[in-house]
């Protein structure tokens, strides 16, 4: 299945390390980050889970819930036992305290419904996918990394900030934008509407390129 930006995020009911969830109900009015990991007890994944756990407050500040799927589990354990044992290792080795759930996906149906398993990479392991899902349950961002490259979660927070600005203030963000820098007024806003919508002021660089100080700071 191919999911594209703007599609509804596939829903599922499943057991997690924190109990059974219906994904959409669990998200509620929050934003969501659903990310895949090739396997439990693997080195890059261990650092990633630890990094996200150590950034937990940043996600909470952005009203964003985190959910992890990892399809490769330890053979002599049930999937949930494997996840729970791995979380202990993550906490120990990454000085972390993982607060977010990992979902059980023994038959890989959840990973497959998100297109997280790429036969060209490996037909049993997921690639490192990240889906950002809005409160409307629509997919806002999809990125995929190869298994050998750990993701940059500061970049994911940067995109979350950009998406939330667009959702709330009708601005876009320019190349390499960082929190606190000027934003771009989206084309749907007419010149006449600008003074009321952007009282901090604006600059017309070109008719099609109008900037304004970041509205939410
Ligand atoms: C890792 O997390 O280190 C990893 C997982 C699967 C393949 C390669 C690396």
XYZ file of C-alpha atoms and ligand atoms in Angstrom, residues 38-39 42-46 125 128 147-148, ligand 1:
20
model
C 13.751 -2.576 11.698
C 14.204 -4.637 14.837
C 19.754 -3.488 17.165
C 22.328 -0.738 17.655
C 21.044 2.169 15.558
C 17.452 1.606 16.687
C 18.553 1.570 20.309
C 12.546 -5.583 8.056
C 13.187 3.797 9.158
C 18.383 0.946 8.168
C 22.021 1.991 8.515
C 20.314 -1.079 13.583
O 19.363 -0.584 14.209
O 21.451 -0.929 13.976
C 20.070 -1.842 12.334
C 18.885 -2.560 12.168
C 18.696 -3.296 11.008
C 19.655 -3.298 10.025
C 20.821 -2.558 10.189
C 21.027 -1.825 11.342
